[in-house]
mmCIF file of C-alpha atoms and ligand atoms in Angstrom:
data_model
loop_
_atom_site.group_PDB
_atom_site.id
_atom_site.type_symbol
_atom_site.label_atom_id
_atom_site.label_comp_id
_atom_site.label_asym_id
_atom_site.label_seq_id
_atom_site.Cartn_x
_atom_site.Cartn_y
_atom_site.Cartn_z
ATOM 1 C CA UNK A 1 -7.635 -55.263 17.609
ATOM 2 C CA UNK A 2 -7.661 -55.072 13.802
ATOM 3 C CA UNK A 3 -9.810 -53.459 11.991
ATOM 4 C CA UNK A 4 -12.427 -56.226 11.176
ATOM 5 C CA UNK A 5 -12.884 -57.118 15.061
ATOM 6 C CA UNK A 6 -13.244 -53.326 15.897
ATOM 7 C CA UNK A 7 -16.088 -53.498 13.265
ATOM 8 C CA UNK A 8 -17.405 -56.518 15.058
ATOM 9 C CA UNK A 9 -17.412 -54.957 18.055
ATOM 10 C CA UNK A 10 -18.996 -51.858 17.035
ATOM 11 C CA UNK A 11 -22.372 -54.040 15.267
ATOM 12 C CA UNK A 12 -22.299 -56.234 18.655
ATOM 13 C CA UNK A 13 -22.734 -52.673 20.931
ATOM 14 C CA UNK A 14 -25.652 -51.680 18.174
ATOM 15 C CA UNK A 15 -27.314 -54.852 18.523
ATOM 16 C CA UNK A 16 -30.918 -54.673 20.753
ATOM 17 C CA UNK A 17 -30.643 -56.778 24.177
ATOM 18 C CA UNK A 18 -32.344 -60.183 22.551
ATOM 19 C CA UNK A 19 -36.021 -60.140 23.060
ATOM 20 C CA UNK A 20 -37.217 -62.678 26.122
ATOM 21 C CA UNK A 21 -38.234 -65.349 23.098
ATOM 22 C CA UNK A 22 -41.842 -66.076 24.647
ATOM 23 C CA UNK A 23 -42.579 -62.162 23.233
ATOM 24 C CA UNK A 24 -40.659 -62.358 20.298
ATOM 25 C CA UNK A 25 -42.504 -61.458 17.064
ATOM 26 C CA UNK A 26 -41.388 -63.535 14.022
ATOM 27 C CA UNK A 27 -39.733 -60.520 12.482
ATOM 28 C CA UNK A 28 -37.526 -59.967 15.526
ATOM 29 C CA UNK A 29 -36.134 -63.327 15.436
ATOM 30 C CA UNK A 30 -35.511 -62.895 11.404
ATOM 31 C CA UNK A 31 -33.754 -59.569 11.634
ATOM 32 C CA UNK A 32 -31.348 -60.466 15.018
ATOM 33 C CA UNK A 33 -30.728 -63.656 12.665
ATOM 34 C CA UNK A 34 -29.485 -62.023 9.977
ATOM 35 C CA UNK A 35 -27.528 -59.654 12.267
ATOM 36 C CA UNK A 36 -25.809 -62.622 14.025
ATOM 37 C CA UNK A 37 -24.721 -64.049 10.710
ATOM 38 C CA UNK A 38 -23.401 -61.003 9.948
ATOM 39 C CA UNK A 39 -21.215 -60.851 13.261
ATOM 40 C CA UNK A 40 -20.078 -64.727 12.178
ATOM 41 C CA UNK A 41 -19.178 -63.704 8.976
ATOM 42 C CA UNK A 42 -17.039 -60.734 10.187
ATOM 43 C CA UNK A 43 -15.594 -62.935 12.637
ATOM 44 C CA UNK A 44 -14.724 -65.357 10.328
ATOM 45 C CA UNK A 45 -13.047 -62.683 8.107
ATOM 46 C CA UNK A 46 -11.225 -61.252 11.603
ATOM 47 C CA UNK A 47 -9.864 -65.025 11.747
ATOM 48 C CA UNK A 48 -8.582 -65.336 7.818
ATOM 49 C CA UNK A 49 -7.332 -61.399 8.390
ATOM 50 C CA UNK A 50 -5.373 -62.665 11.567
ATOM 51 C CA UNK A 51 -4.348 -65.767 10.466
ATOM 52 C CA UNK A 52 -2.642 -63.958 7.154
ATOM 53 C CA UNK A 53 -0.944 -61.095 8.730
ATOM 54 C CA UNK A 54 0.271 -63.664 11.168
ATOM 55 C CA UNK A 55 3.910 -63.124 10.326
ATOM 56 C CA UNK A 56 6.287 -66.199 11.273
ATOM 57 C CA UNK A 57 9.235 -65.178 12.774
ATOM 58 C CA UNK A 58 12.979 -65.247 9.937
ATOM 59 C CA UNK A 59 13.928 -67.769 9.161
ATOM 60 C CA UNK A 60 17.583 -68.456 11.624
ATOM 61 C CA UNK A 61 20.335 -68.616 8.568
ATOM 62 C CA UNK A 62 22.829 -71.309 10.577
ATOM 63 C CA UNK A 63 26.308 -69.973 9.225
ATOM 64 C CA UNK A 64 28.608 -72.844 10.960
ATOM 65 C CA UNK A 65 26.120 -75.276 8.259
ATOM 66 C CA UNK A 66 27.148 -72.886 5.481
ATOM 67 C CA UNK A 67 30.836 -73.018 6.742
ATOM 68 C CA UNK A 68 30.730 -77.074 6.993
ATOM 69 C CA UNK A 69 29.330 -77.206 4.004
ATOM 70 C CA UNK A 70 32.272 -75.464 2.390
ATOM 71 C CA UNK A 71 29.863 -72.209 1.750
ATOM 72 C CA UNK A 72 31.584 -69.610 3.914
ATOM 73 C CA UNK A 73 35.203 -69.642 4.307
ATOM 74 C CA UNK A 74 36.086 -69.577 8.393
ATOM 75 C CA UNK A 75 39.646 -68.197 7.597
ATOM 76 C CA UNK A 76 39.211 -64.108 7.810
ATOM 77 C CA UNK A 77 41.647 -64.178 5.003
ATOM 78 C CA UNK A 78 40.177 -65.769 2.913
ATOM 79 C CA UNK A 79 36.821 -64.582 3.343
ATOM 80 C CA UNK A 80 38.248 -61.155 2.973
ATOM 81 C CA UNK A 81 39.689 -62.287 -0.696
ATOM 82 C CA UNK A 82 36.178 -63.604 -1.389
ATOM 83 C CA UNK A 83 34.158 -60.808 -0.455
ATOM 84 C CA UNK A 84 36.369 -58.578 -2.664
ATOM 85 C CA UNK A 85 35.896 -61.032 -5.616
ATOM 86 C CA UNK A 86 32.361 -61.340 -4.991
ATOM 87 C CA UNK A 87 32.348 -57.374 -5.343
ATOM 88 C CA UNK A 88 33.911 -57.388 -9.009
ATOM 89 C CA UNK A 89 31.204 -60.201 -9.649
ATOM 90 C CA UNK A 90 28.183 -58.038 -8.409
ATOM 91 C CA UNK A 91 28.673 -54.998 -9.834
ATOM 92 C CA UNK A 92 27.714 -55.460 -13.485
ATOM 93 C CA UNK A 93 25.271 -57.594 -12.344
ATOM 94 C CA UNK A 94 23.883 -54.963 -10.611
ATOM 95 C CA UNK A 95 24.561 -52.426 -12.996
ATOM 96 C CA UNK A 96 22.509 -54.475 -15.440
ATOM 97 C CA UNK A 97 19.571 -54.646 -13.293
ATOM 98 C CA UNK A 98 18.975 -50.878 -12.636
ATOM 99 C CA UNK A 99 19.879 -50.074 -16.631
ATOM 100 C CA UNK A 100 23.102 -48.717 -16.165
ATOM 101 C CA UNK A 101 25.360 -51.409 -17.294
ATOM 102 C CA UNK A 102 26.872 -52.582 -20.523
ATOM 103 C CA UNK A 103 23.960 -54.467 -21.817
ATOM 104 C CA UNK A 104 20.979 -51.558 -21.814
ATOM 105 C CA UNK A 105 17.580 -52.487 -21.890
ATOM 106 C CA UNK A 106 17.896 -55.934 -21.167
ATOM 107 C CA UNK A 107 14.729 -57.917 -20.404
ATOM 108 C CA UNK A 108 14.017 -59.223 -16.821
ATOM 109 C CA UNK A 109 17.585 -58.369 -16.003
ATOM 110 C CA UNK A 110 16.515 -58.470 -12.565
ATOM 111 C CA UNK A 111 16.802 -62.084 -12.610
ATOM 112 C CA UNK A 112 20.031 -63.887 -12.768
ATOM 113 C CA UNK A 113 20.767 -67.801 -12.804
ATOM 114 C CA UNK A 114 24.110 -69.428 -11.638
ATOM 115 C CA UNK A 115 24.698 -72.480 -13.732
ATOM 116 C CA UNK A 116 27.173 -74.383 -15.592
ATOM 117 C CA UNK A 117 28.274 -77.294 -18.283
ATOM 118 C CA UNK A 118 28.983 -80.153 -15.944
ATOM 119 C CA UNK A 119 28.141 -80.682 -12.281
ATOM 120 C CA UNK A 120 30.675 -79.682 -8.864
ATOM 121 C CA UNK A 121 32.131 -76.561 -10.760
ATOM 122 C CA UNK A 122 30.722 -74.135 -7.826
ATOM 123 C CA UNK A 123 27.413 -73.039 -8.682
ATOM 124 C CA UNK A 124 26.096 -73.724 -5.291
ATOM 125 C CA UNK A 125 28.801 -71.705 -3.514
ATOM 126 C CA UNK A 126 28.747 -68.690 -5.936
ATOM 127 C CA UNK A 127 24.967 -68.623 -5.783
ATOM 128 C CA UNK A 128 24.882 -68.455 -1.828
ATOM 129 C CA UNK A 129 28.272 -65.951 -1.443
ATOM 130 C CA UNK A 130 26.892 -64.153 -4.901
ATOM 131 C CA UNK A 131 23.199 -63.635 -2.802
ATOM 132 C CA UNK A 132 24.949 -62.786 0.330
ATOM 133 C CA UNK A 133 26.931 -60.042 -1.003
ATOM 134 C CA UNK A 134 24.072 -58.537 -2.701
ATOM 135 C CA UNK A 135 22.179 -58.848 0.736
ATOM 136 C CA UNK A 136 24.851 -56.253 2.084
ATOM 137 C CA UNK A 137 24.007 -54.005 -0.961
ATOM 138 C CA UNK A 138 22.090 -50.941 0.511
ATOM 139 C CA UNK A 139 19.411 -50.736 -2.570
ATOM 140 C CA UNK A 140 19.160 -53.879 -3.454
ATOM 141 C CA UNK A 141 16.874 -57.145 -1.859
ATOM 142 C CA UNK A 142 17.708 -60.529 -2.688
ATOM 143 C CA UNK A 143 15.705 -63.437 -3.433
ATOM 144 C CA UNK A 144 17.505 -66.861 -3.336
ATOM 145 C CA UNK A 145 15.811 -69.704 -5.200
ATOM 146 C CA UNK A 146 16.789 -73.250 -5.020
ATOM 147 C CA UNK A 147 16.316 -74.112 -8.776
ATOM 148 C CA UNK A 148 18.355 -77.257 -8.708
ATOM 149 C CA UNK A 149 15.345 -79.669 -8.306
ATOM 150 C CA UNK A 150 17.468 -83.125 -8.162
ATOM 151 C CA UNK A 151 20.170 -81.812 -6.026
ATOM 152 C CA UNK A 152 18.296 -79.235 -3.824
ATOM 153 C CA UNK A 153 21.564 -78.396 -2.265
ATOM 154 C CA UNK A 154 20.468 -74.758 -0.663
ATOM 155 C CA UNK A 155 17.034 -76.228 0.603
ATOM 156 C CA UNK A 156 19.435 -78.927 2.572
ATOM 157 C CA UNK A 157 21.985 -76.395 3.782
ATOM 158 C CA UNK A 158 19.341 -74.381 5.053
ATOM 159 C CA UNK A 159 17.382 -76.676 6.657
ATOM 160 C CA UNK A 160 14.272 -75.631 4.489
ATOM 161 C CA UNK A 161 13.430 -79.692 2.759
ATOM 162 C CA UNK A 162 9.772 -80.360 3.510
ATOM 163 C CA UNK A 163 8.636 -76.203 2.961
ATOM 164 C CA UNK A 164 6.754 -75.329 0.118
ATOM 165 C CA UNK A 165 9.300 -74.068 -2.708
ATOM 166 C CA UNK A 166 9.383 -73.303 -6.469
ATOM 167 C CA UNK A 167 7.781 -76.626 -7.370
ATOM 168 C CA UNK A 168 4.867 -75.798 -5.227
ATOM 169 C CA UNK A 169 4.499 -72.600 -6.787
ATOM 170 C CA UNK A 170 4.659 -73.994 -9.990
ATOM 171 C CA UNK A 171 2.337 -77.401 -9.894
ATOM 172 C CA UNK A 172 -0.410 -75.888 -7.757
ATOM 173 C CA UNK A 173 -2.414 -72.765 -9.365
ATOM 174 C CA UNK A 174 -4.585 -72.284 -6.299
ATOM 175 C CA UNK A 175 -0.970 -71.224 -4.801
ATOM 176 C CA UNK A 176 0.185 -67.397 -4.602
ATOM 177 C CA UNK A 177 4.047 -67.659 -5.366
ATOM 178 C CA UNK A 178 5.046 -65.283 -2.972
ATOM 179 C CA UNK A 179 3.698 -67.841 -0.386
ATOM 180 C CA UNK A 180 6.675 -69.965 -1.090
ATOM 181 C CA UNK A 181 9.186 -67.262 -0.191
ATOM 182 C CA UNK A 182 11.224 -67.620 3.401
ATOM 183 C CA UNK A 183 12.201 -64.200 5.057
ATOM 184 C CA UNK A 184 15.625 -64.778 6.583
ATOM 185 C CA UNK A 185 16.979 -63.514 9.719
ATOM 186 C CA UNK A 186 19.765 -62.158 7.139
ATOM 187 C CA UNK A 187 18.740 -58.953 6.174
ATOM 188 C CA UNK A 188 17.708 -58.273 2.726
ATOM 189 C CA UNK A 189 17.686 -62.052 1.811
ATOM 190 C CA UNK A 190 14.676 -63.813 0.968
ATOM 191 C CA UNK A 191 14.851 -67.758 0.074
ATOM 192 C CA UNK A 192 12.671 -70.583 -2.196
ATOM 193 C CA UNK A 193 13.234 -73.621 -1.475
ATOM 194 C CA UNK A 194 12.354 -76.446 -3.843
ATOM 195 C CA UNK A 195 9.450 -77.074 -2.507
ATOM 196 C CA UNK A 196 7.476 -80.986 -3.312
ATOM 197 C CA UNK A 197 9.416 -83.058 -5.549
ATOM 198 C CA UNK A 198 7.050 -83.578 -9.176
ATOM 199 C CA UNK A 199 7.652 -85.173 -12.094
ATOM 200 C CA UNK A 200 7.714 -82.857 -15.569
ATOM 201 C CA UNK A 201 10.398 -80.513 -14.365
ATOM 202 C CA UNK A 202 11.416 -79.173 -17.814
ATOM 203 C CA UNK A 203 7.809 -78.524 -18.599
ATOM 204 C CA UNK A 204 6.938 -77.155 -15.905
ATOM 205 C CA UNK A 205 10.332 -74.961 -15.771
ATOM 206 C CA UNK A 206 8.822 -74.539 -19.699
ATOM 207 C CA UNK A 207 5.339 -72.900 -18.929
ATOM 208 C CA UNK A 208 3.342 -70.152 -18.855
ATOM 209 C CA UNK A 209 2.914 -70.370 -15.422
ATOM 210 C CA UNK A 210 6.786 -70.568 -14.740
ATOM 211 C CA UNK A 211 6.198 -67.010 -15.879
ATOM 212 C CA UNK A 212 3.567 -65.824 -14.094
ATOM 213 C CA UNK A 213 5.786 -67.250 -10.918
ATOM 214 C CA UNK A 214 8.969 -65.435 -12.005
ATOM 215 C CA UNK A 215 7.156 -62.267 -12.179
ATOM 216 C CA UNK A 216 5.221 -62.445 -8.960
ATOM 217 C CA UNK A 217 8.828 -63.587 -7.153
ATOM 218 C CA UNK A 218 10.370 -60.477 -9.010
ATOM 219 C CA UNK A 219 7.753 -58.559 -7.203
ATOM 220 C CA UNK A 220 6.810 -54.845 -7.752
ATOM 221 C CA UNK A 221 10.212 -53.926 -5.945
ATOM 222 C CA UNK A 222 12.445 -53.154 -8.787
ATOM 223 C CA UNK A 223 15.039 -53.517 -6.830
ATOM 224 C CA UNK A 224 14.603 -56.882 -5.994
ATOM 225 C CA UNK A 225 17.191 -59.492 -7.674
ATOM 226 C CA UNK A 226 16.298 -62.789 -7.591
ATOM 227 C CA UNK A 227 19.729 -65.135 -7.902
ATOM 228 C CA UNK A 228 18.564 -68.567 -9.138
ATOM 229 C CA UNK A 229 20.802 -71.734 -8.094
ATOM 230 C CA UNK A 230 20.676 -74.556 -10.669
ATOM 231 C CA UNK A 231 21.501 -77.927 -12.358
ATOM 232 C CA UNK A 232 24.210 -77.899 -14.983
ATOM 233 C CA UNK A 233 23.449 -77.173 -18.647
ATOM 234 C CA UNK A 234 24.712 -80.378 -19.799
ATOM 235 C CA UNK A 235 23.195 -82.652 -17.989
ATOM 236 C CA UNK A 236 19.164 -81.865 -17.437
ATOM 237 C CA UNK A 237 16.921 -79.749 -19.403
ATOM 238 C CA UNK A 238 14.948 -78.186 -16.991
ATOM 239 C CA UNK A 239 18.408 -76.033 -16.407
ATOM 240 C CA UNK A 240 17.973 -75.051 -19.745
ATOM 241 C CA UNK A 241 14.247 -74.272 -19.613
ATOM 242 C CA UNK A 242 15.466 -72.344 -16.533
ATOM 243 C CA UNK A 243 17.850 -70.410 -18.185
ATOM 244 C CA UNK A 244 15.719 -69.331 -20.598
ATOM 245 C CA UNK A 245 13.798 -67.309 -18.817
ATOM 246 C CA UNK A 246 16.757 -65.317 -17.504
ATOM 247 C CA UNK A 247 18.311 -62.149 -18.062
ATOM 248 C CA UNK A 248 21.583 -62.427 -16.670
ATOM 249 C CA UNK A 249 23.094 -66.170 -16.618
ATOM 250 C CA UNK A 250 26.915 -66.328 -14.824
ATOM 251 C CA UNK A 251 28.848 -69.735 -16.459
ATOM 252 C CA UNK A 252 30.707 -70.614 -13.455
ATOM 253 C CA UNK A 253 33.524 -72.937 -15.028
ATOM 254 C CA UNK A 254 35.931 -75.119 -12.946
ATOM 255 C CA UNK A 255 39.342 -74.360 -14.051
ATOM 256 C CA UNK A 256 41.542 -76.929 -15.535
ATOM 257 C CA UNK A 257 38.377 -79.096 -15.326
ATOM 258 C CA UNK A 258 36.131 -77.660 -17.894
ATOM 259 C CA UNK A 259 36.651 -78.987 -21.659
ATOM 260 C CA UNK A 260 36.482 -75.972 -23.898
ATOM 261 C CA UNK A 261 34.234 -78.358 -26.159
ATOM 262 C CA UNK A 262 31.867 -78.361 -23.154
ATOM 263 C CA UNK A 263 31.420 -74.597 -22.009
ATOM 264 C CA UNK A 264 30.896 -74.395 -25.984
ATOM 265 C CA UNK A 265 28.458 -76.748 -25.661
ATOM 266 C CA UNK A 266 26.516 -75.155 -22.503
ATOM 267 C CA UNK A 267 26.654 -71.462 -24.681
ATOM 268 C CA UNK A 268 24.352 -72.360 -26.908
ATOM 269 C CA UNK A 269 21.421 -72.533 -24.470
ATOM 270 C CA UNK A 270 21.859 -68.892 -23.817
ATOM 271 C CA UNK A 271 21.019 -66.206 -26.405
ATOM 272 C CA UNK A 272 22.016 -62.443 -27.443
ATOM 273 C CA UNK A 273 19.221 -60.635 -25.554
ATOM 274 C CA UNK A 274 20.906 -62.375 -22.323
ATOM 275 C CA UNK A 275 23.791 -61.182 -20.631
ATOM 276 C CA UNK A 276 26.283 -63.283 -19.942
ATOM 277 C CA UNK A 277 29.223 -63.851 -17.291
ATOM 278 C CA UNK A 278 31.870 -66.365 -17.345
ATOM 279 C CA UNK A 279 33.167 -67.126 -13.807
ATOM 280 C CA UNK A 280 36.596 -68.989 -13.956
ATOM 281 C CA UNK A 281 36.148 -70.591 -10.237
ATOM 282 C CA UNK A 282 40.015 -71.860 -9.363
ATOM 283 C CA UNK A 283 38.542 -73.930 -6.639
ATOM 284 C CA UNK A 284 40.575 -76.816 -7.838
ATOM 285 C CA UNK A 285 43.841 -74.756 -6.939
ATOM 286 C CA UNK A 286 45.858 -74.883 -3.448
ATOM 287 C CA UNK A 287 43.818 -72.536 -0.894
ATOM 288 C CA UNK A 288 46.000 -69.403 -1.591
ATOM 289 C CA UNK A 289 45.639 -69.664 -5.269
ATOM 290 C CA UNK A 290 42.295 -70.615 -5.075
ATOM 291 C CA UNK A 291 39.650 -67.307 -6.257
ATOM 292 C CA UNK A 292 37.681 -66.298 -9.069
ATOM 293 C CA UNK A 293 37.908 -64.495 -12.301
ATOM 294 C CA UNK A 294 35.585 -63.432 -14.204
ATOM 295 C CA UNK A 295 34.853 -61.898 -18.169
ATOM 296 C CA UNK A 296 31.973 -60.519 -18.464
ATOM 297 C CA UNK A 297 29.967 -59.745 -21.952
HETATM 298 N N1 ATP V 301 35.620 -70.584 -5.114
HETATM 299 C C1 ATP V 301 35.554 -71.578 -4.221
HETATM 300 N N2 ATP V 301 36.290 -71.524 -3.105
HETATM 301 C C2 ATP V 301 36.255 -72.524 -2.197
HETATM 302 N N3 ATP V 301 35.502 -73.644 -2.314
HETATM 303 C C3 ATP V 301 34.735 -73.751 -3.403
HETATM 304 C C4 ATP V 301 34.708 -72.732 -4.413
HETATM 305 N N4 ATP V 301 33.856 -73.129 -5.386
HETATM 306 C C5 ATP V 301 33.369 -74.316 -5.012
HETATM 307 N N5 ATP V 301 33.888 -74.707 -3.835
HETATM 308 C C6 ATP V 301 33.616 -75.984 -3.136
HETATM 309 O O1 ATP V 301 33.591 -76.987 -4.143
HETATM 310 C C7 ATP V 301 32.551 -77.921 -3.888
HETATM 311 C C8 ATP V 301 31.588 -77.986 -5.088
HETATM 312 O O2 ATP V 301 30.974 -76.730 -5.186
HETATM 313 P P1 ATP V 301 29.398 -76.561 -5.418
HETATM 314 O O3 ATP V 301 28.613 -77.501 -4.605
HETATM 315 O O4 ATP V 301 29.111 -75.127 -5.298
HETATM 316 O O5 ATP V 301 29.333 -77.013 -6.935
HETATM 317 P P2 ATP V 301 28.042 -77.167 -7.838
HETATM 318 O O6 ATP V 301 28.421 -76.687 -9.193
HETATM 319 O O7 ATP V 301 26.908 -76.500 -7.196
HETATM 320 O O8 ATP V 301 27.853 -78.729 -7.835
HETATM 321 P P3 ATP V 301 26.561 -79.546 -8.303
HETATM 322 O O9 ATP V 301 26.589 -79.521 -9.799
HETATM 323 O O10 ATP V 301 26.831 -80.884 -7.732
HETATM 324 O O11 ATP V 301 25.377 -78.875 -7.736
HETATM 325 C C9 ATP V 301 31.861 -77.491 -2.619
HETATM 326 O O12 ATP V 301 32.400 -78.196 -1.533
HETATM 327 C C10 ATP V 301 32.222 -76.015 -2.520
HETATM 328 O O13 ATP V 301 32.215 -75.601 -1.191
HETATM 329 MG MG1 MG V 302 25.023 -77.201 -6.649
#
């Protein structure tokens, strides 16, 4: 019994037994009135108090979709090798985000976007491993947002299209963004999907309330990261409004697919008060050859 319905309760026991109503005097009838709307009113706040703390159970994170989906390796080799590489990747990241890294004092370094010039260069897969490795972190709690709105590729995987997401959040003031977030059955790891498709990405992604959203997803847990999947640079703008707003942006870059001209290209949407990590994904190379590297600065 919460504490509204105890309360209910409690002015129920310290109502007087109704009076027979041929006796009743007028004033009676006014005052158990009032009292009864009282006890609907409670009740109705008991309902909205029960319906809110009603918590839905995680949200099952199916890791045989991940692993058809080429997201998690199946080989224990391999997704050894890419744990370790996800390690070097995480630290400055982290670093960053409780002050102690190479770029001090850097603004909303909490949040961090994985994009890149062109599209298939492994965004996707080194947002998901990136998240899931900082899930494992002891001090750290992980919020995974789908920010790719045409490709929606981490809603799909994870079985999340038709839930209110980041677009939701974003179109509809009357909406608390932290209603959009999904509590996983992964501990630590939080996820927003898309959400409804709506036209005006890049001006949404451009407003003030794209702010007011990143800060409520940020929370008031400092030690919350929230790792932002997204379209490439070079081919929509709202990945560049996106950007913008970050702290910490990782290029992931295909190698031998990337033209220099084009990473140069995608640079210039980023700015000196944002940290920056270039992620040399080999994907393109024979399975054993196939891993990261990374500069970071
Ligand atoms: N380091 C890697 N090791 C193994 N497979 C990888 C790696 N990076 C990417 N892939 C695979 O390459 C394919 C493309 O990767 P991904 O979907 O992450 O790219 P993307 O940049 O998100 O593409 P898009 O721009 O279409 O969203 C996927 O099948 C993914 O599983
Ligand atoms: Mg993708």
């Amino acid at each position: 019994m919460n504490i509204v319905e105890k309360a209910v309760e409690k002015l129920k026991n310290l109502q007087p037994e109704p009076p027979a109503p041929a006796s009743a005097p007028a004033y009676v009838e006014a005052g158990s009135l009032h009292s009864a709307s009282t006890i609907e009113r409670l009740q109705d706040s008991a309902r909205i108090l029960d319906h809110s703390s009603e918590t839905a159970p995680p949200w099952h994170v199916d890791h045989m979709a991940l692993e058809r989906m080429g997201l998690l390796s199946a080989d224990k080799e391999e997704a050894a090798r890419l744990a370790d590489e996800l390690r070097r990747i995480k630290r400055p990241l982290m670093n960053n985000a409780i002050g102690k890294g190479a770029a001090k004092a850097l603004a909303h370094a909490e949040r961090i976007v994985v994009t890149s010039a062109v599209p298939g260069e492994g965004k996707t897969f080194t947002a998901v491993n990136l998240a899931l490795s900082l899930a494992r972190e002891r001090d750290f709690e992980v919020l995974l947002v789908d920010g790719d709105i045409p490709k929606f590729d981490i809603t799909r995987i994870l079985g999340l299209e038709g839930r209110p997401g980041l677009m939701d959040a974003l179109s509809d003031e009357q909406l608390q963004p932290t209603e959009v977030i999904v509590q996983t059955d992964i501990p630590n790891l939080l996820v927003v999907p898309v959400g409804k498709r709506q036209l005006l990405t890049a001006e949404l992604f451009g407003s003030l309330r794209m702010e007011y959203v990143l800060e409520a997803l940020s929370g008031r847990n400092r030690r919350r990261l929230v790792v932002f999947d997204s379209s490439p640079l070079l081919v929509t703008s709202e990945s560049q409004a996106l950007v913008s707003h970050m702290g910490q942006v990782v290029l992931v870059v295909g190698a031998g697919r990337t033209p220099q001209q084009l990473i140069n290209s995608a640079l210039q949407n980023v700015n000196d008060s944002q940290y920056v990590g270039l992620l040399l994904n080999m994907s393109s190379l024979p399975a054993n050859e196939n891993h990261y590297d990374c500069y970071y600065g």
